[in-house]
CSV table of C-alpha atoms in Angstrom, one decimal:
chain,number,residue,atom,x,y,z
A,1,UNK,CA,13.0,10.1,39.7
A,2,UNK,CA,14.9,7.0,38.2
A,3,UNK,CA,15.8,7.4,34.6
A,4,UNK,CA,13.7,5.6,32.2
A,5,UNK,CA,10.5,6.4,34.1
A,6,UNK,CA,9.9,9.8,33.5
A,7,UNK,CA,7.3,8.6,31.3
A,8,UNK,CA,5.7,6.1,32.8
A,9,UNK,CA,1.9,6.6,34.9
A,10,UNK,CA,-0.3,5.6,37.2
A,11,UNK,CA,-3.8,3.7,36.5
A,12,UNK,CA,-6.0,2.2,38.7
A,13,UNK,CA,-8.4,-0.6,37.9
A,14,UNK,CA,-11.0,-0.9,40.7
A,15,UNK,CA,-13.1,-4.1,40.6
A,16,UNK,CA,-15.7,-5.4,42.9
A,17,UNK,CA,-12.9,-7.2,44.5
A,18,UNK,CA,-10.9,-3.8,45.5
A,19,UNK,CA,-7.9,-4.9,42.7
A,20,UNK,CA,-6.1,-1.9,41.8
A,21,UNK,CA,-3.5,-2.4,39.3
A,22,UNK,CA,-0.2,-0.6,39.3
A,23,UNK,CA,1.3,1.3,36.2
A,24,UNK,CA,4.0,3.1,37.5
A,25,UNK,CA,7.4,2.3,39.3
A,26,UNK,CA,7.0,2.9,42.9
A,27,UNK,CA,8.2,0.8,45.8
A,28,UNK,CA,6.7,0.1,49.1
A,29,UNK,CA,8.8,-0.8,52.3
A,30,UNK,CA,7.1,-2.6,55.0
A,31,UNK,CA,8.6,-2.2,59.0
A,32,UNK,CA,6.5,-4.5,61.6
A,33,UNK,CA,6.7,-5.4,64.9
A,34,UNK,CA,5.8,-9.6,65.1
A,35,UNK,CA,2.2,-10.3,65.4
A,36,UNK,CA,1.1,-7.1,63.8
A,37,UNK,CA,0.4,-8.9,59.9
A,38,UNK,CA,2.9,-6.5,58.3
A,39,UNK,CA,3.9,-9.8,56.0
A,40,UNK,CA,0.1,-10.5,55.3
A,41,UNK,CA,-0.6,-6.8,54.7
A,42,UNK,CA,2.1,-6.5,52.9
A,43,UNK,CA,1.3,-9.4,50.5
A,44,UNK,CA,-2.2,-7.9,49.8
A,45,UNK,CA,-1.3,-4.5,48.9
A,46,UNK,CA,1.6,-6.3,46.5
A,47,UNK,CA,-1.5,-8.0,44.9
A,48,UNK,CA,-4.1,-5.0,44.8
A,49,UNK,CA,-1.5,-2.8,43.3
A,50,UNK,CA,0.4,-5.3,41.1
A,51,UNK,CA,3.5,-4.9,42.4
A,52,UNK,CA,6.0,-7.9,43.0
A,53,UNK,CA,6.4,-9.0,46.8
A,54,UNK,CA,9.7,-9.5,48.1
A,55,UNK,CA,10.4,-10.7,52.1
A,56,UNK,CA,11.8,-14.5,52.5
A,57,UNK,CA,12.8,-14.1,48.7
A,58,UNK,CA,15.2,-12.0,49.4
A,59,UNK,CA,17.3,-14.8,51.3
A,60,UNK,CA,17.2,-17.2,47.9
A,61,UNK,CA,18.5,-14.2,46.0
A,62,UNK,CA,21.1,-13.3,48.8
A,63,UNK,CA,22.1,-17.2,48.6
A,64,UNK,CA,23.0,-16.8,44.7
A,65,UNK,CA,24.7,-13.5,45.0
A,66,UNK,CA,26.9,-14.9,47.8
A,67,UNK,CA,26.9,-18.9,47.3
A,68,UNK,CA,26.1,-19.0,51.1
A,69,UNK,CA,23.9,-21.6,52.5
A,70,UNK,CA,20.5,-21.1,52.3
A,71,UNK,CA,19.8,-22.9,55.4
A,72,UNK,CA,22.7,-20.7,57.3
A,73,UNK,CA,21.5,-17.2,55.9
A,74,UNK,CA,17.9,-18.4,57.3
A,75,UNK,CA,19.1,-18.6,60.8
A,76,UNK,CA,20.8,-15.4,60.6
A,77,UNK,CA,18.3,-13.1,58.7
A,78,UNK,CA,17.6,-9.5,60.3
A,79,UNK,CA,19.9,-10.2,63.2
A,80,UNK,CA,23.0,-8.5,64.1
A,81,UNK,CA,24.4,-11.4,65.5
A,82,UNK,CA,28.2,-10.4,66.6
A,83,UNK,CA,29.0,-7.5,64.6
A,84,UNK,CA,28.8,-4.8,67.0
A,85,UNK,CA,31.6,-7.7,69.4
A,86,UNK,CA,33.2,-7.6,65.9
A,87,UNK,CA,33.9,-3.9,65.4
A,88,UNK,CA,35.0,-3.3,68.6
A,89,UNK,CA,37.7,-6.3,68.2
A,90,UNK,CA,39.0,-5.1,65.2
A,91,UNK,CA,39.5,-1.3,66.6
A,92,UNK,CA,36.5,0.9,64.7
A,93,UNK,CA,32.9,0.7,62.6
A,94,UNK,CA,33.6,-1.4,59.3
A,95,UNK,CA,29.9,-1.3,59.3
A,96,UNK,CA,27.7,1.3,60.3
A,97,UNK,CA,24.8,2.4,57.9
A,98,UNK,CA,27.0,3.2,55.3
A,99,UNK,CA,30.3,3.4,56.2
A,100,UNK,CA,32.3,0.1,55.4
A,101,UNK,CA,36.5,-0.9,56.3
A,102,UNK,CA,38.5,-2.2,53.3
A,103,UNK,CA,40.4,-4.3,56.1
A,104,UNK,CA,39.2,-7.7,57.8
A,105,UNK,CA,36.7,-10.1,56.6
A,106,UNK,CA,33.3,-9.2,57.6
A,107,UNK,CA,31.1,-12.1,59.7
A,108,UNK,CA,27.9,-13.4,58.0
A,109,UNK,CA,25.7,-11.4,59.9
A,110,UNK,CA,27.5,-8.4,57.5
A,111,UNK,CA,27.3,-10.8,54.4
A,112,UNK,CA,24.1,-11.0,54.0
A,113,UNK,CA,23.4,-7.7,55.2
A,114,UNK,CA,26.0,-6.1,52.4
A,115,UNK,CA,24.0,-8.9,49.7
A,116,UNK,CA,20.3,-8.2,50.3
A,117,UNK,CA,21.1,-4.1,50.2
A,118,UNK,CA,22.8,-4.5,47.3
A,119,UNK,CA,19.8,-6.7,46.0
A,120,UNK,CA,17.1,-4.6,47.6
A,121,UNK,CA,19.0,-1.5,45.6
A,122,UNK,CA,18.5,-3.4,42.4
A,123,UNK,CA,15.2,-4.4,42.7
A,124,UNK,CA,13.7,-1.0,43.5
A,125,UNK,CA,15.3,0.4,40.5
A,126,UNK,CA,13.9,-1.7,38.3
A,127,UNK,CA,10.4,-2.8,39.1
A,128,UNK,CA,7.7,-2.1,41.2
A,129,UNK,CA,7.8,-3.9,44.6
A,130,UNK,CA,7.1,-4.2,48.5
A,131,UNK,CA,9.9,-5.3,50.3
A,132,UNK,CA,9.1,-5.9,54.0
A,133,UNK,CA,12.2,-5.3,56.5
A,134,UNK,CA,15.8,-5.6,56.1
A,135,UNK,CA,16.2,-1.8,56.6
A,136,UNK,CA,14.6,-0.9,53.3
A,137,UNK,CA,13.2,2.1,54.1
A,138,UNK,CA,16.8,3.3,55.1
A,139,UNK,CA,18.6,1.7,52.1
A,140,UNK,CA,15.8,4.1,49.5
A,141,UNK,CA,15.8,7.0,51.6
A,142,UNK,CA,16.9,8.9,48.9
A,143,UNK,CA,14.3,7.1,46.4
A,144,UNK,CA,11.5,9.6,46.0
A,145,UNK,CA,9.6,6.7,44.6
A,146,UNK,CA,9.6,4.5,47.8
A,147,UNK,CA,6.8,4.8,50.0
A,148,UNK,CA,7.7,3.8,53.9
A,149,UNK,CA,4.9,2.2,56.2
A,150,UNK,CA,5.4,0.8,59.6
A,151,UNK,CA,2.8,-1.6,60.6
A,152,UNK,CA,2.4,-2.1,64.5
A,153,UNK,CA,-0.7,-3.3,66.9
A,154,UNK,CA,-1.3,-3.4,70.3
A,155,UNK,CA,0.3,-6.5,72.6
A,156,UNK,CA,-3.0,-7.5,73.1
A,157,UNK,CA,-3.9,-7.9,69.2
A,158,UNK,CA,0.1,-9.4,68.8
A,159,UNK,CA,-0.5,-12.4,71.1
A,160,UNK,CA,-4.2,-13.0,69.8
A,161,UNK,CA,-2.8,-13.5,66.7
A,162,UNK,CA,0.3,-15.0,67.5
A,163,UNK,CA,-1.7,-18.0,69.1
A,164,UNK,CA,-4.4,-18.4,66.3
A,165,UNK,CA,-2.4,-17.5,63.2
A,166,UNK,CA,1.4,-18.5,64.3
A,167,UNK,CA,0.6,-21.3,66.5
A,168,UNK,CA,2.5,-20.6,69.5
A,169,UNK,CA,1.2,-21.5,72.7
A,170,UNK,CA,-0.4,-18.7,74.7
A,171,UNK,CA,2.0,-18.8,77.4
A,172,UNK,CA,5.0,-18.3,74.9
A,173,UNK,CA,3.7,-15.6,72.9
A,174,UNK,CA,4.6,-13.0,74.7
A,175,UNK,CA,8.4,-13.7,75.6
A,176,UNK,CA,8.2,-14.3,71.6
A,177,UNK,CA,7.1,-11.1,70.2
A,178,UNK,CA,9.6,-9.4,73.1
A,179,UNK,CA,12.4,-11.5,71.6
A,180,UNK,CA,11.6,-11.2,68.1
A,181,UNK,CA,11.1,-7.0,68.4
A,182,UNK,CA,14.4,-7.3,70.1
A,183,UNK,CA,16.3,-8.6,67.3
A,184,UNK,CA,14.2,-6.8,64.5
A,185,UNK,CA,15.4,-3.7,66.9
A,186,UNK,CA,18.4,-4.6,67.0
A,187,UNK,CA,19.2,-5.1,63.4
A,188,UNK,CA,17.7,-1.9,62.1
A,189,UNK,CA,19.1,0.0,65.0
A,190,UNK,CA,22.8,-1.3,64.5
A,191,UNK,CA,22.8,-1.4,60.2
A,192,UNK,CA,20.8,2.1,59.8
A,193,UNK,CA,22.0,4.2,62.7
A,194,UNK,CA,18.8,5.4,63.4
A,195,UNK,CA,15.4,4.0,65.8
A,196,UNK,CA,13.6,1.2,64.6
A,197,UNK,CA,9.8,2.0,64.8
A,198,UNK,CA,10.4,6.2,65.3
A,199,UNK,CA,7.6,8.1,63.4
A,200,UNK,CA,10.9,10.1,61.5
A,201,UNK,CA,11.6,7.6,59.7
A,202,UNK,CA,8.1,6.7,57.8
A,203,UNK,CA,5.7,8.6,55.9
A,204,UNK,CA,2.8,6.0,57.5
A,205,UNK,CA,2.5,4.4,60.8
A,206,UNK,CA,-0.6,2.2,61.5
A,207,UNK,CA,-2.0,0.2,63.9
A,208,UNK,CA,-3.3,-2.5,62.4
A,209,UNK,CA,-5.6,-3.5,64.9
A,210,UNK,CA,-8.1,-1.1,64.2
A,211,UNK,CA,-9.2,-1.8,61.0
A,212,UNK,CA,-7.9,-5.6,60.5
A,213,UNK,CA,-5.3,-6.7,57.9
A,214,UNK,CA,-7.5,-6.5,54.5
A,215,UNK,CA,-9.1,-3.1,55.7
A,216,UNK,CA,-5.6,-1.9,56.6
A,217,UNK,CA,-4.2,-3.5,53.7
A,218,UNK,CA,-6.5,-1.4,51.7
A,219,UNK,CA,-6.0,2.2,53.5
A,220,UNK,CA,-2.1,1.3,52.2
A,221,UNK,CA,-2.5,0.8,48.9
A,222,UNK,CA,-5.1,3.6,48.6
A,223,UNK,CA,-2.1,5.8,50.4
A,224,UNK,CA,0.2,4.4,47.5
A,225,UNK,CA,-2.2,5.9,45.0
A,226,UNK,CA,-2.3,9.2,46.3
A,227,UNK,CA,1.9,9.7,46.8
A,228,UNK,CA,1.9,8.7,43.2
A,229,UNK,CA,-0.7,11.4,41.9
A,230,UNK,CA,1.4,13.9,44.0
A,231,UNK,CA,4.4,12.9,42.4
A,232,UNK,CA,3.0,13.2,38.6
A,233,UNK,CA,1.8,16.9,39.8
């Protein structure tokens, strides 16, 4: 448990609107695969449990920390980019989950990947929140307080939404949820060490297709509740 919480407890406030308000410190980390509403989900359980959502914000706080552009760190976010060409050029990992080189100057990709952990780190400790992606789940896996869903769906259910929700033309949708998985993939895989999407690495997996996003959104918050009775037993 962090210090300064031992204290602290849960209560929920159901309304006819399914609002359940959030009085302990717990985080939630969201993994999706495109086209799957992990960002909408996650935004609904950060409003029915009270807890503060954190996704694109994390690129304006990264800008600060760092002073890098905004615009640049947008281009660049959950990708890899060149640091796997990079470590091999300069002789050996200077960054691999957690291991870091005191040598050469790290590319941007590393950057912001070294700014939004440290970010992500200081944000779980001290408040509530969901954070959706940038290896989250792997940056608290020692924080018995942080939950870990991974929200999927069907390819079916991705390009349906992708059309009507995201605007992409049908006959793009596909090569775009392949091409964004990839680099999602790719991100976690490379920064983390471990699978992005493997069932070890979350306490909840759901396919979001099945019950919609509110429905789903409401199984998640509702599985939040019941990790944080366990943990006041």
């Amino acid at each position: 448990m962090i210090p300064g919480t031992e204290r602290t407890f849960w209560s929920f406030v159901r309304n006819p609107y399914h609002v359940v308000i959030v009085m302990r410190h717990i985080v939630l980390t969201i993994g999706r695969t495109f086209g799957s509403g992990g960002r909408l989900i996650g935004k609904k359980v950060a409003k029915k449990c009270g807890m503060t959502y954190y996704d694109k914000e994390l690129l304006e706080l990264a800008a600060k920390e760092s002073g890098m552009s905004l615009d640049v760190l947008e281009n660049i976010d959950e990708s890899a980019g060149n640091s796997l060409l990079y470590t091999l050029s300069t002789g050996g990992a200077h960054l691999l989950g957690t291991h870091f080189a005191q040598t050469a100057e790290p590319p941007l990709h590393d950057k912001l990947y070294i700014a939004q952990a440290n970010i992500i780190k200081d944000i779980a400790a001290r408040e509530s929140c969901v954070i959706v992606g940038r290896c989250a789940d792997y940056l608290l896996r020692n924080m018995e307080e942080c939950v870990k869903v991974f929200i999927y769906a069907p390819s079916e259910a991705r390009i349906k939404r992708a059309v009507e929700v995201y605007g992409i033309p049908e006959n793009k949708a596909a090569d775009q949820i392949r091409k964004t998985d990839k680099k999602r993939s790719g991100y976690y895989n490379f920064y983390s060490g471990k699978k992005w999407g493997n069932l070890d690495n979350y306490h909840l997996s759901v396919d979001s297709s099945l019950l919609g996003v509110d429905a789903t959104a409401d199984m998640i918050a509702e599985f939040v509740r019941q990790r944080a009775e366990s943990l006041e037993k």
